[in-house]
Coordinates of C-alpha atoms and ligand atoms in Angstrom, one line a residue:
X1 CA -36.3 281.9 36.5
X2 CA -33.3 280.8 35.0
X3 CA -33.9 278.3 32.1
X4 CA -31.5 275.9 33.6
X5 CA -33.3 275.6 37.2
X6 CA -34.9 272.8 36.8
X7 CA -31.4 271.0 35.1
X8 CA -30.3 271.8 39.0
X9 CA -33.4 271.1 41.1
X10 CA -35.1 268.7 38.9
X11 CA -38.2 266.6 40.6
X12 CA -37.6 263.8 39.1
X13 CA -34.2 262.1 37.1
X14 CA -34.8 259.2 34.3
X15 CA -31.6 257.4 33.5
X16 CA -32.3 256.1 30.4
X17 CA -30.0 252.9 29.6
X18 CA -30.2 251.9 33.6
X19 CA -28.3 248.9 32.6
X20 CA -28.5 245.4 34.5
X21 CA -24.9 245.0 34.1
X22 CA -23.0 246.9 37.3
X23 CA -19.9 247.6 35.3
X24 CA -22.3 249.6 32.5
X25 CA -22.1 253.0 32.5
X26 CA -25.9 253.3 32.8
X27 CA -25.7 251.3 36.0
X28 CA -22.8 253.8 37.5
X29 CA -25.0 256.4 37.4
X30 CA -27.8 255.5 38.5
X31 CA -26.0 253.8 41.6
X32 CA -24.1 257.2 42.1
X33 CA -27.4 258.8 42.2
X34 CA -28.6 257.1 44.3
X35 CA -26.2 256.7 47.0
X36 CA -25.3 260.3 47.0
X37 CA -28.6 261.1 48.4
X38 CA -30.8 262.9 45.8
X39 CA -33.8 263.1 47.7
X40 CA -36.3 263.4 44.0
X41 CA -37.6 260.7 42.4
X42 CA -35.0 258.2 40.1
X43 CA -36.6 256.4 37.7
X44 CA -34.5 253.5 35.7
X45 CA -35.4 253.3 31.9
X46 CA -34.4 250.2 30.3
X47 CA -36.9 247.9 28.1
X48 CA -35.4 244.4 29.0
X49 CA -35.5 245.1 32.8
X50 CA -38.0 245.2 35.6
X51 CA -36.2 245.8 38.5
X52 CA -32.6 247.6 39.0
X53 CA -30.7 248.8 42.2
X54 CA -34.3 247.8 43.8
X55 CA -36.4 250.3 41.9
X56 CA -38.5 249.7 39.5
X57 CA -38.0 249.8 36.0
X58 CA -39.7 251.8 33.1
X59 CA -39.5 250.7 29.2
X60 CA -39.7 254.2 28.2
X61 CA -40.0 257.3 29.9
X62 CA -43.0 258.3 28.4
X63 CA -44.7 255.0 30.5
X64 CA -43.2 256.7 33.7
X65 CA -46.4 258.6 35.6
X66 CA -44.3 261.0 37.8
X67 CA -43.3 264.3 36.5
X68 CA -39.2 263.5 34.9
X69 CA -37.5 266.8 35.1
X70 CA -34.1 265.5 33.4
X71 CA -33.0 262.4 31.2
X72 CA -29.5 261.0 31.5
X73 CA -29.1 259.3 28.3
X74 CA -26.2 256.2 28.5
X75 CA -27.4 254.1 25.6
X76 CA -25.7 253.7 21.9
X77 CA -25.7 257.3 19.8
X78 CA -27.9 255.6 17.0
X79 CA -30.4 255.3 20.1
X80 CA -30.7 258.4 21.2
X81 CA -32.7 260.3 18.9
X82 CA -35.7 258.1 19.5
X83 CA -34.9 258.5 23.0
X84 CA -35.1 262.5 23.0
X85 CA -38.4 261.9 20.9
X86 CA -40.0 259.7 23.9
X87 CA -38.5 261.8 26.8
X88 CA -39.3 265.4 24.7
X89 CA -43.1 263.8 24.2
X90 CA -42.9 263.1 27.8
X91 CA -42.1 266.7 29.1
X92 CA -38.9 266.3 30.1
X93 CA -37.3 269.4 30.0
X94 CA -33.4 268.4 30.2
X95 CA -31.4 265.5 27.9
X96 CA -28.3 264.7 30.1
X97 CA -26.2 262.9 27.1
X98 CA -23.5 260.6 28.2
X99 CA -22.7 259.1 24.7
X100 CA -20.3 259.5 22.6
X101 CA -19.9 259.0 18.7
X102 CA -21.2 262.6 17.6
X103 CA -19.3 265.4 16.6
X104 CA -15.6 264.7 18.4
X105 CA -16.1 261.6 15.7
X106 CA -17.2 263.7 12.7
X107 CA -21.0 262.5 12.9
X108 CA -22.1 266.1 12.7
X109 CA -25.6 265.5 11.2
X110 CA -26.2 263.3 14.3
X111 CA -25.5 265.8 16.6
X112 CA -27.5 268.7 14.6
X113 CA -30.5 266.1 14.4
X114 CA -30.1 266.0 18.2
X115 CA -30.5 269.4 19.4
X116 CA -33.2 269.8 16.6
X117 CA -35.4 267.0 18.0
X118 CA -34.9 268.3 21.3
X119 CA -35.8 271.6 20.6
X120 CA -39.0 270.6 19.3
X121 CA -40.1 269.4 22.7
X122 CA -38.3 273.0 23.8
X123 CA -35.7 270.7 25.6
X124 CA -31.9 271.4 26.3
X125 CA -29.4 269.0 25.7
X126 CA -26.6 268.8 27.8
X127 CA -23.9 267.5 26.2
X128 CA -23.1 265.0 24.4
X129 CA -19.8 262.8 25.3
X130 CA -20.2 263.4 28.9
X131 CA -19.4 262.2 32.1
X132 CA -22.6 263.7 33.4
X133 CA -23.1 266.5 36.7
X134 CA -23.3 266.9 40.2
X135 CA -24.8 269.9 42.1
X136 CA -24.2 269.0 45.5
X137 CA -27.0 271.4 47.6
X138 CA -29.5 269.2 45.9
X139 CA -27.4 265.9 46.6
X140 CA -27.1 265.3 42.6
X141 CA -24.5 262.8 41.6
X142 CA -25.5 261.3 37.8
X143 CA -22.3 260.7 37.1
X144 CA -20.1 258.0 36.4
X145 CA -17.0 259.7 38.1
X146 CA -16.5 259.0 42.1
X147 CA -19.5 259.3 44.4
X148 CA -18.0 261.6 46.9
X149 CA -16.7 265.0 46.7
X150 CA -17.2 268.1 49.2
X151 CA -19.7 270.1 49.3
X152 CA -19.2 273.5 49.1
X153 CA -19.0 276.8 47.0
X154 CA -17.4 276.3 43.6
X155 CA -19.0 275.5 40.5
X156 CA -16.5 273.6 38.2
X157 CA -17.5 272.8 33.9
X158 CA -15.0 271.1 32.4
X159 CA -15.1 270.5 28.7
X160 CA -13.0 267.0 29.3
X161 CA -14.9 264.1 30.7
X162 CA -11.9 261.9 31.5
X163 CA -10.3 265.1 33.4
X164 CA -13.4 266.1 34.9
X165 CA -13.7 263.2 36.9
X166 CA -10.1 263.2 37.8
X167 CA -10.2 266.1 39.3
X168 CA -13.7 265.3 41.1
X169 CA -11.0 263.3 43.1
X170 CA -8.3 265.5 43.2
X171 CA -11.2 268.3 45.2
X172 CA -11.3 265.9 47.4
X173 CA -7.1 265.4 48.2
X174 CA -7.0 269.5 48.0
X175 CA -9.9 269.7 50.4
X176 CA -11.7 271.9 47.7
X177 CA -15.9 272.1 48.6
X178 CA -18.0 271.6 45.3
X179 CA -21.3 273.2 44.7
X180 CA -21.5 271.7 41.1
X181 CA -19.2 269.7 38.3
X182 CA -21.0 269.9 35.0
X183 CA -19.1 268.1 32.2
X184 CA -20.4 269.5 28.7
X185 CA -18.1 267.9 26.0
X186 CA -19.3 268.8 22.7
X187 CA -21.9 271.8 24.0
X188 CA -24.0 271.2 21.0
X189 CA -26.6 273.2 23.1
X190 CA -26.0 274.2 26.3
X191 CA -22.5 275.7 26.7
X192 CA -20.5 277.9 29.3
X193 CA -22.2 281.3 28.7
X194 CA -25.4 279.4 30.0
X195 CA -23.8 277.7 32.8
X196 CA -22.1 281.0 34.3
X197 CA -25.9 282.6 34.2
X198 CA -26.7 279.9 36.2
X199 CA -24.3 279.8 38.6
X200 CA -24.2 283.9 38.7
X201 CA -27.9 283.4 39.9
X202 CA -26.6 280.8 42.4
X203 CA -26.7 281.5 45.9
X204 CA -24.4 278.2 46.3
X205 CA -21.8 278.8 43.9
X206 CA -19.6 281.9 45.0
X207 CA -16.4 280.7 42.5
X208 CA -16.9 279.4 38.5
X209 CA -13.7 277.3 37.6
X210 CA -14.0 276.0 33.7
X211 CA -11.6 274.0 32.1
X212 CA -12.4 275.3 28.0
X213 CA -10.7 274.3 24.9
X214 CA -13.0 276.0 22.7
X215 CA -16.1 278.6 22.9
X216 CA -18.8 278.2 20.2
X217 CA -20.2 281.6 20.6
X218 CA -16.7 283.9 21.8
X219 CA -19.2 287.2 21.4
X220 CA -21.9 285.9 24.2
X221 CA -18.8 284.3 26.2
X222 CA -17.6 287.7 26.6
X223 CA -21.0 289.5 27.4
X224 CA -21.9 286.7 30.4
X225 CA -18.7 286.4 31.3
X226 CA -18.2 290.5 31.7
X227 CA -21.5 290.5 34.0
X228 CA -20.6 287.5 36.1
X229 CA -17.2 288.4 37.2
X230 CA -18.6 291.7 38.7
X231 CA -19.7 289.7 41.5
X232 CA -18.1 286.3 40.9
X233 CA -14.3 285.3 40.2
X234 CA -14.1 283.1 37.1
X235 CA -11.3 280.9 36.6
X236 CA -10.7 279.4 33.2
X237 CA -8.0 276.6 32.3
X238 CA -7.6 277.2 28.5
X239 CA -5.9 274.4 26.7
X240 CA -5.2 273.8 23.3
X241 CA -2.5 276.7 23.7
X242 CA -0.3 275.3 21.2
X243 CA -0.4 273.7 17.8
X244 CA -0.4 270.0 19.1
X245 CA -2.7 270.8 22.0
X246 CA -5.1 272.4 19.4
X247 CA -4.9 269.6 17.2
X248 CA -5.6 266.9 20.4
X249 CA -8.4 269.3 21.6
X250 CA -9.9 268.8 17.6
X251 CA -10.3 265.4 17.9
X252 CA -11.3 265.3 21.5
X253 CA -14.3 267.5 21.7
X254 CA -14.4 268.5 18.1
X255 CA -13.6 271.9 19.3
X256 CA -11.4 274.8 17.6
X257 CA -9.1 276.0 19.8
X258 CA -8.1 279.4 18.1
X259 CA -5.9 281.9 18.9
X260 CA -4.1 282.2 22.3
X261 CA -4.1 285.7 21.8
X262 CA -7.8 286.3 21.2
X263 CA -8.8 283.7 23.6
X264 CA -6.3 285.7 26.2
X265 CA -7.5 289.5 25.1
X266 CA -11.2 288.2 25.7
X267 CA -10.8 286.7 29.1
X268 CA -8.9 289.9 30.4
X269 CA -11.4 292.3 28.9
X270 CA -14.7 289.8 30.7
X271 CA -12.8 289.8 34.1
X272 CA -11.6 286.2 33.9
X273 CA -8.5 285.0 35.5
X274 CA -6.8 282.8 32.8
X275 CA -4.6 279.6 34.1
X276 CA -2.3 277.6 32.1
X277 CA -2.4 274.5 34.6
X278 CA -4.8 272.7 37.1
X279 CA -2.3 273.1 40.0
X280 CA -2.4 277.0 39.0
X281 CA -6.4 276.8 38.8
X282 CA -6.6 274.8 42.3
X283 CA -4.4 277.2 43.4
X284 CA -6.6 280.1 43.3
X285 CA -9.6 278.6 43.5
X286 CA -8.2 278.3 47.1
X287 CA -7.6 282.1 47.9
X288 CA -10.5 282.9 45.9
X289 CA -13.1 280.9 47.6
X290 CA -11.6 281.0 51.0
X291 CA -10.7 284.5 51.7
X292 CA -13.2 287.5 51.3
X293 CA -11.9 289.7 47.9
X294 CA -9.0 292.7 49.0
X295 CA -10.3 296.1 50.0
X296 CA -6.9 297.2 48.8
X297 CA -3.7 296.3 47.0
X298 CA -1.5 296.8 50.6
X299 CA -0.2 293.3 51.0
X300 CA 2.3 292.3 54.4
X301 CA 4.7 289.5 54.0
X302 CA 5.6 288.1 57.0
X303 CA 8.5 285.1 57.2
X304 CA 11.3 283.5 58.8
X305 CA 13.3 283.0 56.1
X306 CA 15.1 285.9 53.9
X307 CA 15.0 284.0 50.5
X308 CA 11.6 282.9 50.8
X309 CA 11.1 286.7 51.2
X310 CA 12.8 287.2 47.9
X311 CA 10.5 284.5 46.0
X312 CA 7.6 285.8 47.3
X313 CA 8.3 289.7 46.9
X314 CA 9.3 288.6 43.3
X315 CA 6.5 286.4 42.2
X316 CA 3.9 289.4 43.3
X317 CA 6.2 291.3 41.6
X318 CA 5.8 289.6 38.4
X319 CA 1.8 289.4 38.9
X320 CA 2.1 293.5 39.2
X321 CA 1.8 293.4 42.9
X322 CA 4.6 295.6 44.6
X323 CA 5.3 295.3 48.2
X324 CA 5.0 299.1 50.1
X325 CA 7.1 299.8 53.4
X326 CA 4.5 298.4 56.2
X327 CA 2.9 300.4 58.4
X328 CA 5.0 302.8 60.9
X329 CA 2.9 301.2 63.3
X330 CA 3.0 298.1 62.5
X331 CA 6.6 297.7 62.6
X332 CA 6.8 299.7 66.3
X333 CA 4.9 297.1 67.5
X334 CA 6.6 293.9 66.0
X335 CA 9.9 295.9 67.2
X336 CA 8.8 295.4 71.1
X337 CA 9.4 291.2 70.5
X338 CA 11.9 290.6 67.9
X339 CA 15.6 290.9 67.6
X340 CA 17.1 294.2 66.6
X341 CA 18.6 292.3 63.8
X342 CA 15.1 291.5 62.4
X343 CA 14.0 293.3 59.4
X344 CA 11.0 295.5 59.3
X345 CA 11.2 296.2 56.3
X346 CA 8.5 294.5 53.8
X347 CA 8.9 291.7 54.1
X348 CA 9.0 291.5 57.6
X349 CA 11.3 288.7 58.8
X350 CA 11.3 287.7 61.8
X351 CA 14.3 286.0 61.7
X352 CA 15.5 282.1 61.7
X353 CA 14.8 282.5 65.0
X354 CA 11.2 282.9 64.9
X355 CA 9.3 280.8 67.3
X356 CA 5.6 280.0 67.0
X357 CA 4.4 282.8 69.3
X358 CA 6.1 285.2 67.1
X359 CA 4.4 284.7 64.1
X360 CA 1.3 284.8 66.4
X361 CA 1.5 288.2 67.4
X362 CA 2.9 289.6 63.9
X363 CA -0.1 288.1 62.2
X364 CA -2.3 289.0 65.1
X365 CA -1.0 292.8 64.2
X366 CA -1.0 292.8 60.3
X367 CA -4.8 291.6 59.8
X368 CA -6.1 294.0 62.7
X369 CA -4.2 297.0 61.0
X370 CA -6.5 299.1 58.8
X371 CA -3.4 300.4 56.6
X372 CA -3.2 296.2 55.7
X373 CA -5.1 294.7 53.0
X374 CA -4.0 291.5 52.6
X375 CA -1.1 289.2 54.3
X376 CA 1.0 286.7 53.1
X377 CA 2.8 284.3 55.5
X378 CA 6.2 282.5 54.6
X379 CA 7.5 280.0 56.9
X380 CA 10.3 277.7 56.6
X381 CA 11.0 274.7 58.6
X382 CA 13.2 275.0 61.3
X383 CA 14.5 273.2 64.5
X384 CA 13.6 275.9 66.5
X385 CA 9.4 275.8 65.6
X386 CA 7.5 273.0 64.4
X387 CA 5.2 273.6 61.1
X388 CA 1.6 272.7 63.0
X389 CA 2.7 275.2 65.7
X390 CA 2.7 277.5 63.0
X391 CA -0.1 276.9 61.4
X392 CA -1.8 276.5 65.0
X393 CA -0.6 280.5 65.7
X394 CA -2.3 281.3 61.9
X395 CA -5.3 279.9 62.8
X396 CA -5.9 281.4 66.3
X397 CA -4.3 284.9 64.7
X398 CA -7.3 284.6 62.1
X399 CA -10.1 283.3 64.1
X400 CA -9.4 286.1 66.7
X401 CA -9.3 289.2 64.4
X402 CA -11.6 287.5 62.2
X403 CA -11.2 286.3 58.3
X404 CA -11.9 289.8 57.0
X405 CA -8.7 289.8 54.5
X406 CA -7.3 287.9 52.4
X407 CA -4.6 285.7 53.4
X408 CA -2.0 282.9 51.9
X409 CA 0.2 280.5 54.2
X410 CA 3.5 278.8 52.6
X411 CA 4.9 276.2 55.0
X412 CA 8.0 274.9 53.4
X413 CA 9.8 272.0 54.7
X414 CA 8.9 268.0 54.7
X415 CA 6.4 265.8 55.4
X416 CA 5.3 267.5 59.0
X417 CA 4.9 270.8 56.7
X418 CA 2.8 269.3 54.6
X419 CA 0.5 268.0 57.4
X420 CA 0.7 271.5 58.4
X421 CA -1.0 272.4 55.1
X422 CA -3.9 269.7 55.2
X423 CA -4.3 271.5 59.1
X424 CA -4.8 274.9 57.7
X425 CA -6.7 273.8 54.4
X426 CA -9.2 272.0 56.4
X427 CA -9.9 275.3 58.5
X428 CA -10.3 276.5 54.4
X429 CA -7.1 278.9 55.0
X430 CA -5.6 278.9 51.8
X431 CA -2.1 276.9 52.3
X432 CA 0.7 275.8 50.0
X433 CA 4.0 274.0 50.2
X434 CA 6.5 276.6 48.4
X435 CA 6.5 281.0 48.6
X436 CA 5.9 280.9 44.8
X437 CA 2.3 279.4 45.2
X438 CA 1.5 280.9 48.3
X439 CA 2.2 284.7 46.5
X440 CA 1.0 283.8 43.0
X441 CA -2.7 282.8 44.5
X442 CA -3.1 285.8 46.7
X443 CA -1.9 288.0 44.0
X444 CA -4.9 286.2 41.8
X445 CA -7.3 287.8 44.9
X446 CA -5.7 291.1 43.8
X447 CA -5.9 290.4 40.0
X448 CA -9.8 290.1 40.5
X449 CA -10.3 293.0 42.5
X450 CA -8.5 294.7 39.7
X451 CA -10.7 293.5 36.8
X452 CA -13.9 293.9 38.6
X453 CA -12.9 297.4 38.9
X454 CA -12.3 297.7 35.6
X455 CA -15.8 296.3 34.6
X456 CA -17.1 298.5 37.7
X457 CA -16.3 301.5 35.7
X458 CA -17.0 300.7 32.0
X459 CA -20.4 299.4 32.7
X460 CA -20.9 303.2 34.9
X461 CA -19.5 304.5 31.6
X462 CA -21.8 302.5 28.8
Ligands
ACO501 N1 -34.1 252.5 26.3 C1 -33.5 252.3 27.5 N2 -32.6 251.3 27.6 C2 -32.2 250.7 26.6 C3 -32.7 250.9 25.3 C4 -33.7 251.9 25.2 N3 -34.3 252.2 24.0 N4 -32.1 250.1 24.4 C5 -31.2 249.4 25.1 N5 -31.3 249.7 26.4 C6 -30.5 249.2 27.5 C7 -29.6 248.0 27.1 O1 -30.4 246.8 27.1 C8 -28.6 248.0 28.3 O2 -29.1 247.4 29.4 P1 -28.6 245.9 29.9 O3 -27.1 246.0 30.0 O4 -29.3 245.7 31.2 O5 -29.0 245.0 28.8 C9 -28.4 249.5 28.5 O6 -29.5 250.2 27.9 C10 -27.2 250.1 27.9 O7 -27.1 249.8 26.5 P2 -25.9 249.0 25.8 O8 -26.3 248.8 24.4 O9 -25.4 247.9 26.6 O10 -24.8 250.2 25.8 P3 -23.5 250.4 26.7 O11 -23.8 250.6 28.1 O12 -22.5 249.3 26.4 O13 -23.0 251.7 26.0 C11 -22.9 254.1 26.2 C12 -23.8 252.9 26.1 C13 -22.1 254.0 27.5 C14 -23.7 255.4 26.1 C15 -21.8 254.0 25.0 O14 -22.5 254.0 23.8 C16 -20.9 255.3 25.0 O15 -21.2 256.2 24.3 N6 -19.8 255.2 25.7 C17 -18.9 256.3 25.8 C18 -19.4 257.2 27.0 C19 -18.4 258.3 27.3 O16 -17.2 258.0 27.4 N7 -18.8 259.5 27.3 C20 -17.9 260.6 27.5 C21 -17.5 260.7 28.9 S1 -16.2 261.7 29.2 C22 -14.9 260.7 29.4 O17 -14.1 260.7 28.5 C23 -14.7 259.9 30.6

């Protein structure tokens, strides 16, 4: 079993430094906990307390008689190493550290003396200068972030706490479902090559997105990373690109941010699809999770509009994706309902004159056609159609033929285009206001198949 199991389905959480106080960090946390459902046992640790949220409360967790799993630790850093000692005596197999005031601060020693102690007790440390985790199947929220987000199948670690739980929220606005957010700061133990083994192993995480500014061990990054992306996409956001951002990533997490180049020859050789931005990362966590991976590299544009045509057929083509004539059949049977005028070309436009029922039957055609791989559907916002009439056509078009390839939507236009979007992102059909986004996320789909191929045949060849 993987040694981080128990991290994820723990019987029992201690949060150690419950405080009495509801703004405390300590008190967040245990609140989140427990309002987000986990259905173990919480135990609150704090020495001048007896009672907290309405549960008991322990002065050490060594006094606590159920079995305690996991530790979040929210008191001051010159308090924790006694803290490890207690929980490590007490068989807790996981130290969840929230604090601060270790390496990122150059208390080094502090952070050595950490791991060390937990070792001992053959504890892991996750950690420290967190925001603390989720892992939703298990209804796990010991964090400090918002108490909500979706559940669902992507795994996110992100190296910035602050961020982290930012973007906890933002999954939420993007309608992205969660299966885990593990914040790991200053990895003085655990770190992302562990996570990914995890989450390879996890039947509930099918996408791994990690926001990185610096790996520890680049060597074993490379090895997990090669194995995991043969059956799971990872996406990483590497920052600390540039001078200044690897100076602020320094005295954030205490991390070294290196060499773009390195850093970017090591995620294409490992498979993983490398973002500069979060919007990017969202983006194609979207097409990724959403849409089953490309049998092929045949992609169908479909629009109403000539230049979002051009956008699109140019953005793939900067991604390496280049756009074939479509199939002769294909185009003999859009031919039957669109002008003569209309371009059959690829991309298909239907013309400005496009109504819903068009895009219905054009859609209906590409994803049934077996010389189609992927389709990618530009519509801009005209008098003649309204946006959730055409997102209404996608949706029926997909749930007839069934989601069987991949598929992007780009409804341009105003406000009724954008409820358009929330429409087809809550039906998870990957959905984005300009042509640009819509083509640079599906060409990610092909990207992936591309590298796994790649790893496909130089682990046949080792
Ligand atoms: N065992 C258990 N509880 C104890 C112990 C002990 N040995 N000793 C003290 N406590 C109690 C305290 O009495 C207090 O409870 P009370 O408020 O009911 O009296 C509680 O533990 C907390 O202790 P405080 O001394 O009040 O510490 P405080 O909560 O102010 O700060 C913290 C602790 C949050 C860990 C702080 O030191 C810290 O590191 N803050 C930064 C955390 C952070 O930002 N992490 C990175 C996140 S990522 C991002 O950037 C968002």
């Amino acid at each position: 079993m993987n040694p981080l199991y128990s991290l994820f389905n723990p019987e029992g959480i201690a949060v150690v430094g419950a405080s009495r106080e509801p703004t405390k960090i300590g008190h967040l946390v245990l609140k989140n906990l427990l309002e987000y459902g986990y259905k173990g046992r919480v135990y609150p640790v704090n020495p001048s307390a007896t009672e907290i949220l309405g549960l008991q409360c322990y002065p050490a967790v060594s006094t606590i008689s159920g079995r305690v799993d996991v530790v979040v630790v929210s008191v001051p850093n010159v308090k924790t190493l006694e803290i490890i000692d207690d929980a490590g005596k007490a068989g807790a197999k996981h130290a969840v550290v929230i604090t601060s005031g270790f390496k990122e601060v150059g208390n080094v020693e502090l952070e050595n003396e950490l791991v060390r102690r937990a070792r001992r007790y053959g504890m892991r440390v996750l950690g420290p200068n967190i925001f603390g985790y989720v892992y939703t199947p298990a209804r796990i929220n010991a964090t400090f972030g918002p108490r909500d987000v979706i559940p669902g199948n992507v795994a996110f670690i992100t190296q910035s706490g602050a961020l982290g739980i930012a973007l906890m929220g933002s999954t939420i606005l993007e309608g992205i479902g969660i299966s885990s957010i593990v914040s790991i700061g200053n990895k003085a133990d655990i770190d992302d090559a562990d996570l990914l083994e995890f989450f390879d192993e996890d039947p509930n995480t099918s996408v791994i997105l990690i926001y990185m500014e610096g790996v520890n061990d680049g060597r074993r990054f490379v090895d997990v990373a090669s194995r995991v992306s043969l059956r799971k996409p990872i996406i990483v956001i590497k920052s600390g690109r540039t001078e200044a951002g690897a100076r602020a990533a320094a005295s954030h997490t205490g991390s070294l941010a290196g060499n773009v180049a390195l850093y970017e020859t090591a995620f294409r050789q490992s498979g993983v699809l490398s973002v500069k931005s979060v919007e990017e990362a969202f983006d194609f966590v979207k097409t990724l999770s959403w849409n089953p991976v490309p049998e092929g590299e045949r992609v169908v544009v479909i629009t109403n509009g000539g230049g979002a045509g051009v956008q699109a057929s140019d953005t793939l083509a900067d991604d390496g994706v280049f756009l074939e004539k479509p199939p002769e059949d294909l185009a003999t049977e859009v031919k039957k309902f669109v002008p003569s005028f209309a371009s059959l070309a690829n991309p298909i436009d239907l013309t400005g004159m496009a109504p819903e029922d068009w895009y219905y039957r054009s859609i209906r055609l590409a994803l049934a056609n077996p010389a189609v791989d992927a389709v990618l559907i530009l519509y801009c916002h005209t008098a003649l159609t309204s946006p959730m009439g055409v997102a209404r056509a996608v949706a029926k078009a997909l749930e007839e033929v069934g989601q069987r390839k991949p598929i992007s939507v780009a409804i341009i236009g105003g406000a009724e285009a954008y409820e358009a979007i929330r429409y087809l992102t809550n039906l998870k059909i990957p959905a984005y206001p300009t042509p640009e986004r819509a083509a640079h996320a599906l060409a990610a789909q092909i990207r992936y198949r591309r590298y796994r191929e790649y790893l496909v045949k130089r682990a046949t060849a080792a």
